[in-house]
mmCIF file of C-alpha atoms in Angstrom:
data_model
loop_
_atom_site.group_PDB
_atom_site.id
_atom_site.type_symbol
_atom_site.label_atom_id
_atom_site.label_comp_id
_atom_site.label_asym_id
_atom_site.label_seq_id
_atom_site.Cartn_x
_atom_site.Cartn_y
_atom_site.Cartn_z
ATOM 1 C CA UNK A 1 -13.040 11.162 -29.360
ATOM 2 C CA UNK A 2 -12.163 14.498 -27.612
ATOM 3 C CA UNK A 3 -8.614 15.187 -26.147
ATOM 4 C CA UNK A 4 -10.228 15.485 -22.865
ATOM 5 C CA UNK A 5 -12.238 11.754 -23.141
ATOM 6 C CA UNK A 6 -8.472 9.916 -24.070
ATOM 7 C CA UNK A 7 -6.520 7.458 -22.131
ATOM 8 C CA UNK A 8 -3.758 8.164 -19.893
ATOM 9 C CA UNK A 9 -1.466 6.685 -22.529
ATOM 10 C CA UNK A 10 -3.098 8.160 -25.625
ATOM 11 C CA UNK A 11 -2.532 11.820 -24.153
ATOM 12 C CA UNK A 12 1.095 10.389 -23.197
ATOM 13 C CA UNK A 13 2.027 9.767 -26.433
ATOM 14 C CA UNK A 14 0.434 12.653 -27.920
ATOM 15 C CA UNK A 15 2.384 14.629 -25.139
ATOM 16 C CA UNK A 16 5.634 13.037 -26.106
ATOM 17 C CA UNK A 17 4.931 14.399 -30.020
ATOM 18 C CA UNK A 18 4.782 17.776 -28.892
ATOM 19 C CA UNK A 19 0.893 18.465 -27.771
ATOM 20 C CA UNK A 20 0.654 20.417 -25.145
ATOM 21 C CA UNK A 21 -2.573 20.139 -24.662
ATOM 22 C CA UNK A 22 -2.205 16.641 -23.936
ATOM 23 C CA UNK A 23 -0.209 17.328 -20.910
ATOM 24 C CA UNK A 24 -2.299 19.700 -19.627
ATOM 25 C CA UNK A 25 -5.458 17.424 -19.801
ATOM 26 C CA UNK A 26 -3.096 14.311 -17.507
ATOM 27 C CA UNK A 27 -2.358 17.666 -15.246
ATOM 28 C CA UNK A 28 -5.771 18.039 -14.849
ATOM 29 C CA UNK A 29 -6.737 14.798 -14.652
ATOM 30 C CA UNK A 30 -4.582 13.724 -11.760
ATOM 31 C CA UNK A 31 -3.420 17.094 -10.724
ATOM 32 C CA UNK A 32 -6.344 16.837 -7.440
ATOM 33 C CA UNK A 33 -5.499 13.684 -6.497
ATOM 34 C CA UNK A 34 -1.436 14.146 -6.377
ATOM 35 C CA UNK A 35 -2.158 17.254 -4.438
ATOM 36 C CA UNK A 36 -4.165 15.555 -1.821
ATOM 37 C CA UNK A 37 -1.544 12.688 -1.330
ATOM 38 C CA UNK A 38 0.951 15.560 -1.282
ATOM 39 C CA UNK A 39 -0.967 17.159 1.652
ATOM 40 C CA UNK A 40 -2.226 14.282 3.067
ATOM 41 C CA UNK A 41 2.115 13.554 3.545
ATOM 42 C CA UNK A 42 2.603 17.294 4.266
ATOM 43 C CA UNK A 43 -0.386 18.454 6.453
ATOM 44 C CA UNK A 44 0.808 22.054 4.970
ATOM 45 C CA UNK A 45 -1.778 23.273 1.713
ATOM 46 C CA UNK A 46 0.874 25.459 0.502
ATOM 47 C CA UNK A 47 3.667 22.830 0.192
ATOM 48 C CA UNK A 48 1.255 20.319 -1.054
ATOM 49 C CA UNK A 49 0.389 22.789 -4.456
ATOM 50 C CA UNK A 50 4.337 23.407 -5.171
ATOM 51 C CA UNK A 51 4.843 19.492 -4.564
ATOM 52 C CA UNK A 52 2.257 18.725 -6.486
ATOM 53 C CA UNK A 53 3.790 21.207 -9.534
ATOM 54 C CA UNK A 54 7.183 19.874 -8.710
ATOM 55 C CA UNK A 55 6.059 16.060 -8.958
ATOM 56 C CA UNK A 56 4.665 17.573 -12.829
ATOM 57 C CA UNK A 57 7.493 18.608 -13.622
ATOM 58 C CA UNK A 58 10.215 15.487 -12.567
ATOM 59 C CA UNK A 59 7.464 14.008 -14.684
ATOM 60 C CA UNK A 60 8.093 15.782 -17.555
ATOM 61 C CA UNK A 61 12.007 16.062 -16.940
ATOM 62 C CA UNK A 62 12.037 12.215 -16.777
ATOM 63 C CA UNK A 63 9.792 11.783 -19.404
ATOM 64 C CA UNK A 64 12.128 8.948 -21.310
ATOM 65 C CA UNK A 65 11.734 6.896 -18.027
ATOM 66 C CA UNK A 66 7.561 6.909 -17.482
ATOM 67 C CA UNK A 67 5.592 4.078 -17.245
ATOM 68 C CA UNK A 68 2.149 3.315 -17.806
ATOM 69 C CA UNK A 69 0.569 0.770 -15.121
ATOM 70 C CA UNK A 70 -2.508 -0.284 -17.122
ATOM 71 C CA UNK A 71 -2.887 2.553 -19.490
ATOM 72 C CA UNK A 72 -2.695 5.310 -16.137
ATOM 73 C CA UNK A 73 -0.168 7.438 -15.207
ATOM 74 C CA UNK A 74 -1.399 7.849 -11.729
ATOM 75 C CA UNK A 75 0.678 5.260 -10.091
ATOM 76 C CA UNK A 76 3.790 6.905 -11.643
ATOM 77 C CA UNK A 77 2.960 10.139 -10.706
ATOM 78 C CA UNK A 78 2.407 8.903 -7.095
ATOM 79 C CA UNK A 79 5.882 6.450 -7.135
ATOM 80 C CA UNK A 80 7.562 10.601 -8.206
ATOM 81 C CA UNK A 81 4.873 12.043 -5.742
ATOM 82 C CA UNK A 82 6.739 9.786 -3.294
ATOM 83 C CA UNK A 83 10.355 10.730 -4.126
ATOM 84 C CA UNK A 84 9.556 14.167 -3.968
ATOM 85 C CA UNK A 85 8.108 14.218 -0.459
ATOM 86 C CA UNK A 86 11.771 12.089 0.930
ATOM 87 C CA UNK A 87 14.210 14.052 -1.219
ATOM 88 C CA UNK A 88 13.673 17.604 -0.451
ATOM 89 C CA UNK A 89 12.111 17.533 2.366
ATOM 90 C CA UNK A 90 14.263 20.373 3.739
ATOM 91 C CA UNK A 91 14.188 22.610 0.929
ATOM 92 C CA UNK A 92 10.235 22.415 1.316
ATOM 93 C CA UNK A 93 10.376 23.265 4.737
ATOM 94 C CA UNK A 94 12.956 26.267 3.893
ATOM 95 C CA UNK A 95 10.360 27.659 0.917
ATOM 96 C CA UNK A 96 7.336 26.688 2.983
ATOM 97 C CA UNK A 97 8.421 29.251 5.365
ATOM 98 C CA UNK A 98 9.170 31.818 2.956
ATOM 99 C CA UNK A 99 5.455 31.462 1.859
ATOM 100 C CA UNK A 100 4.224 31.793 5.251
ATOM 101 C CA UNK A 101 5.808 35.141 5.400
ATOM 102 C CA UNK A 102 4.407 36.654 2.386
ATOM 103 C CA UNK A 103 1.587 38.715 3.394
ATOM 104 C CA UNK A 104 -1.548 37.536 2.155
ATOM 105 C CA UNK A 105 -5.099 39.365 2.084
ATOM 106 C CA UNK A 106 -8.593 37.744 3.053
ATOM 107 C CA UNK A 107 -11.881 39.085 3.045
ATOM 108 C CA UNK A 108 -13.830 38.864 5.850
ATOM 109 C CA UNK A 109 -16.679 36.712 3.885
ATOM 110 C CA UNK A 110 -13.495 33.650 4.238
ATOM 111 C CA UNK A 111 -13.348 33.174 7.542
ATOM 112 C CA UNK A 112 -15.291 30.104 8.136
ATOM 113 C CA UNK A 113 -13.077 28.860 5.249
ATOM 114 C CA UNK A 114 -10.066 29.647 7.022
ATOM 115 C CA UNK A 115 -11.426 28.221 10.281
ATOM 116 C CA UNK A 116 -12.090 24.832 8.340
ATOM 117 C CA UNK A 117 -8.501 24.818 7.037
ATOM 118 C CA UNK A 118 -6.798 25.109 9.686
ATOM 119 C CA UNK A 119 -8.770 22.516 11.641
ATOM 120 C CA UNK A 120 -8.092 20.337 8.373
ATOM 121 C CA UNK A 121 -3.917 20.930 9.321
ATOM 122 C CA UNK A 122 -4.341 20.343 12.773
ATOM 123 C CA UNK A 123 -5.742 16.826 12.430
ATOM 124 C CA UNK A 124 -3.538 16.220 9.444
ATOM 125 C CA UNK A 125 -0.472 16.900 11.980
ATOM 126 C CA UNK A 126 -2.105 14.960 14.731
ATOM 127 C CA UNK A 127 -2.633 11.905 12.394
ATOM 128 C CA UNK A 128 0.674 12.577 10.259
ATOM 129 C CA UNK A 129 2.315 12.410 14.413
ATOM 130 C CA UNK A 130 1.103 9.204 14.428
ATOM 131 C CA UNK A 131 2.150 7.895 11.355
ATOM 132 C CA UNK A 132 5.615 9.023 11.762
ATOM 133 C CA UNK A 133 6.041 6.622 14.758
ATOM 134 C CA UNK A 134 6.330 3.904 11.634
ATOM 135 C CA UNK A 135 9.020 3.154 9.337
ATOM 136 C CA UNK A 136 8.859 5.168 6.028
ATOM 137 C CA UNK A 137 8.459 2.369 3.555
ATOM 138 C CA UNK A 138 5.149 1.433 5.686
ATOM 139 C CA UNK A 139 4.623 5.336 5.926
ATOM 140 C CA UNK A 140 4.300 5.253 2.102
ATOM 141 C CA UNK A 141 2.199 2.292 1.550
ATOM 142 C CA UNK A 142 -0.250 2.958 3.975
ATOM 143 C CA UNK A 143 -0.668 6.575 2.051
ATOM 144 C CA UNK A 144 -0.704 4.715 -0.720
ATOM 145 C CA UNK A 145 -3.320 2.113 -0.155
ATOM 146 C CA UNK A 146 -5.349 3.709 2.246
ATOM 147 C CA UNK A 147 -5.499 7.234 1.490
ATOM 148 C CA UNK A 148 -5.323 7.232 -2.347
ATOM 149 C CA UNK A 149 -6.976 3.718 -2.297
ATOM 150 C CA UNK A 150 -4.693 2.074 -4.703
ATOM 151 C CA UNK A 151 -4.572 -1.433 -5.859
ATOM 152 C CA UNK A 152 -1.570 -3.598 -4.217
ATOM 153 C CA UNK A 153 -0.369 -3.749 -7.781
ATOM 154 C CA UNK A 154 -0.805 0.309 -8.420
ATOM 155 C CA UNK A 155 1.259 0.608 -5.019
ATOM 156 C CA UNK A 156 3.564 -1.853 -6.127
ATOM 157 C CA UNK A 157 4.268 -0.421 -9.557
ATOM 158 C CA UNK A 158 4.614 3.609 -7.950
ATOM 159 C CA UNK A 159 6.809 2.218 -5.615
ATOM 160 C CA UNK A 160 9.148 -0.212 -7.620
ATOM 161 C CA UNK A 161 8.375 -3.450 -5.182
ATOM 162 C CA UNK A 162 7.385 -6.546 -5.594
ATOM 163 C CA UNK A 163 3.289 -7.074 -4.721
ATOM 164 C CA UNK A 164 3.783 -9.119 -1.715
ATOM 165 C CA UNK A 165 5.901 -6.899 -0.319
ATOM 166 C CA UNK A 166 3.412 -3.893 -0.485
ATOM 167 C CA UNK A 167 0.959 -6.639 1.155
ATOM 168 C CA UNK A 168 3.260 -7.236 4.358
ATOM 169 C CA UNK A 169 3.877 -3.847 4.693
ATOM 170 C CA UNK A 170 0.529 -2.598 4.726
ATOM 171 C CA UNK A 171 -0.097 -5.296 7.293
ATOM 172 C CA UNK A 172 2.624 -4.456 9.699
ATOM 173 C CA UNK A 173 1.644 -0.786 9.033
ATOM 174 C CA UNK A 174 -1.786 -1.483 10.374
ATOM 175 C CA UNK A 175 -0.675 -4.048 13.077
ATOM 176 C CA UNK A 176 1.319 -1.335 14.428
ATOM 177 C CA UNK A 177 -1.748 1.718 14.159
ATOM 178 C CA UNK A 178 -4.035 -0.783 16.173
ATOM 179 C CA UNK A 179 -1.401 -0.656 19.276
ATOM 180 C CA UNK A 180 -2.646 1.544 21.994
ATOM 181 C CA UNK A 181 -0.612 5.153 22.133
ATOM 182 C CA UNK A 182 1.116 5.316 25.581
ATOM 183 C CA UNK A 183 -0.662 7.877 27.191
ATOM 184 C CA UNK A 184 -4.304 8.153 28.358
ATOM 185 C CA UNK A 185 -4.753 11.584 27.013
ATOM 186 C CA UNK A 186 -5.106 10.593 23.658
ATOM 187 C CA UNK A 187 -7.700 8.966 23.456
ATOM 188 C CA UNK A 188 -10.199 11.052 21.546
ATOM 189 C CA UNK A 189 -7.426 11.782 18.981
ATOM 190 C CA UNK A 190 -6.998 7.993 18.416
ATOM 191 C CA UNK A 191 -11.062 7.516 17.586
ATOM 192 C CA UNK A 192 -10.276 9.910 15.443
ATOM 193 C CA UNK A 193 -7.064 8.447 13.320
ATOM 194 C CA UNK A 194 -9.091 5.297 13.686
ATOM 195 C CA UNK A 195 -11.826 6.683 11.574
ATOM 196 C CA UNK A 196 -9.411 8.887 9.446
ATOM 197 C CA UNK A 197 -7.793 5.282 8.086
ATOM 198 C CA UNK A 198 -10.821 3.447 7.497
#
């Protein structure tokens, strides 16, 4: 069998003996969907790449800690993932800004491109607005379960809670979406969430 075709815990261990390589194929295995979760928390592509390199590298750093939930990494990666995003928050924000203010060059061909991201940020804020109204230990399982469409047990296990507790707050999380935002302006923008967390 190829590198590439191994399990998440073959390439682990293989990665823990000193191949590379094996790292680099979990990177690119999960590295897409830690960067979406990391954007989807974020609404900002720029701090979703470094978080998604930084939640690599606590990996790595921690590496005597990780745990494999049935032979994947992916729930660890998104329990880290999860750290990340509540930890250093500020210093994000701080090098996030520092990004925006590097000059950068486009060619005219990437406009429509540019156009779609930007729409993409704008409903991630009006959505992530939402959201925020909600505890954060409902904030993460809902990203968790809805967004990256884990198990209750995957959740559970990137998390570090008990099963039932990842059911009740996912429940409370959505009991609390369904409630009416209090003014009559926002309608459209709730159809919207609505169909964004289904």
């Amino acid at each position: 069998m190829s590198i590439s075709g191994s399990t998440d815990e073959a390439l682990w261990r293989a990665a823990l003996d000193g191949d590379e390589g094996a790292f680099g194929v979990l990177f690119d295995r999960h590295h897409r969907a830690v960067y979406n979760y990391c954007f989807r928390r974020t609404a900002d592509w720029a701090a979703a790449e470094d978080l998604a390199s930084v939640v690599f590298l606590e990996t790595w750093r921690r590496r005597a800690d990780v745990r494999l939930d049935h032979d994947s990494l992916l729930p660890w990666l998104y329990g880290v993932a999860t750290n990340v995003l509540r930890n250093h928050q500020r210093a994000l924000r701080r090098h996030a800004a520092a990004l925006a203010r590097m000059p950068r060059t486009r060619d005219e061909d990437d406009t429509e491109a540019v156009a779609a991201r930007v729409d993409d940020r704008r409903r991630m804020r009006e959505i992530l607005d939402r959201i925020s109204r909600l505890p954060r230990r409902h904030q993460d399982v809902l990203a968790l379960c809805v967004w990256e469409e884990l198990s209750y047990e995957q959740a559970a296990a990137a998390l570090g809670v008990p099963v039932g507790t990842v059911r009740s707050r996912l429940n409370r999380a959505r009991e609390k979406l369904r409630e009416p935002l209090p003014t009559a302006g926002h309608r459209g923008r709730e159809h919207a969430f609505r169909e964004e967390l289904s």
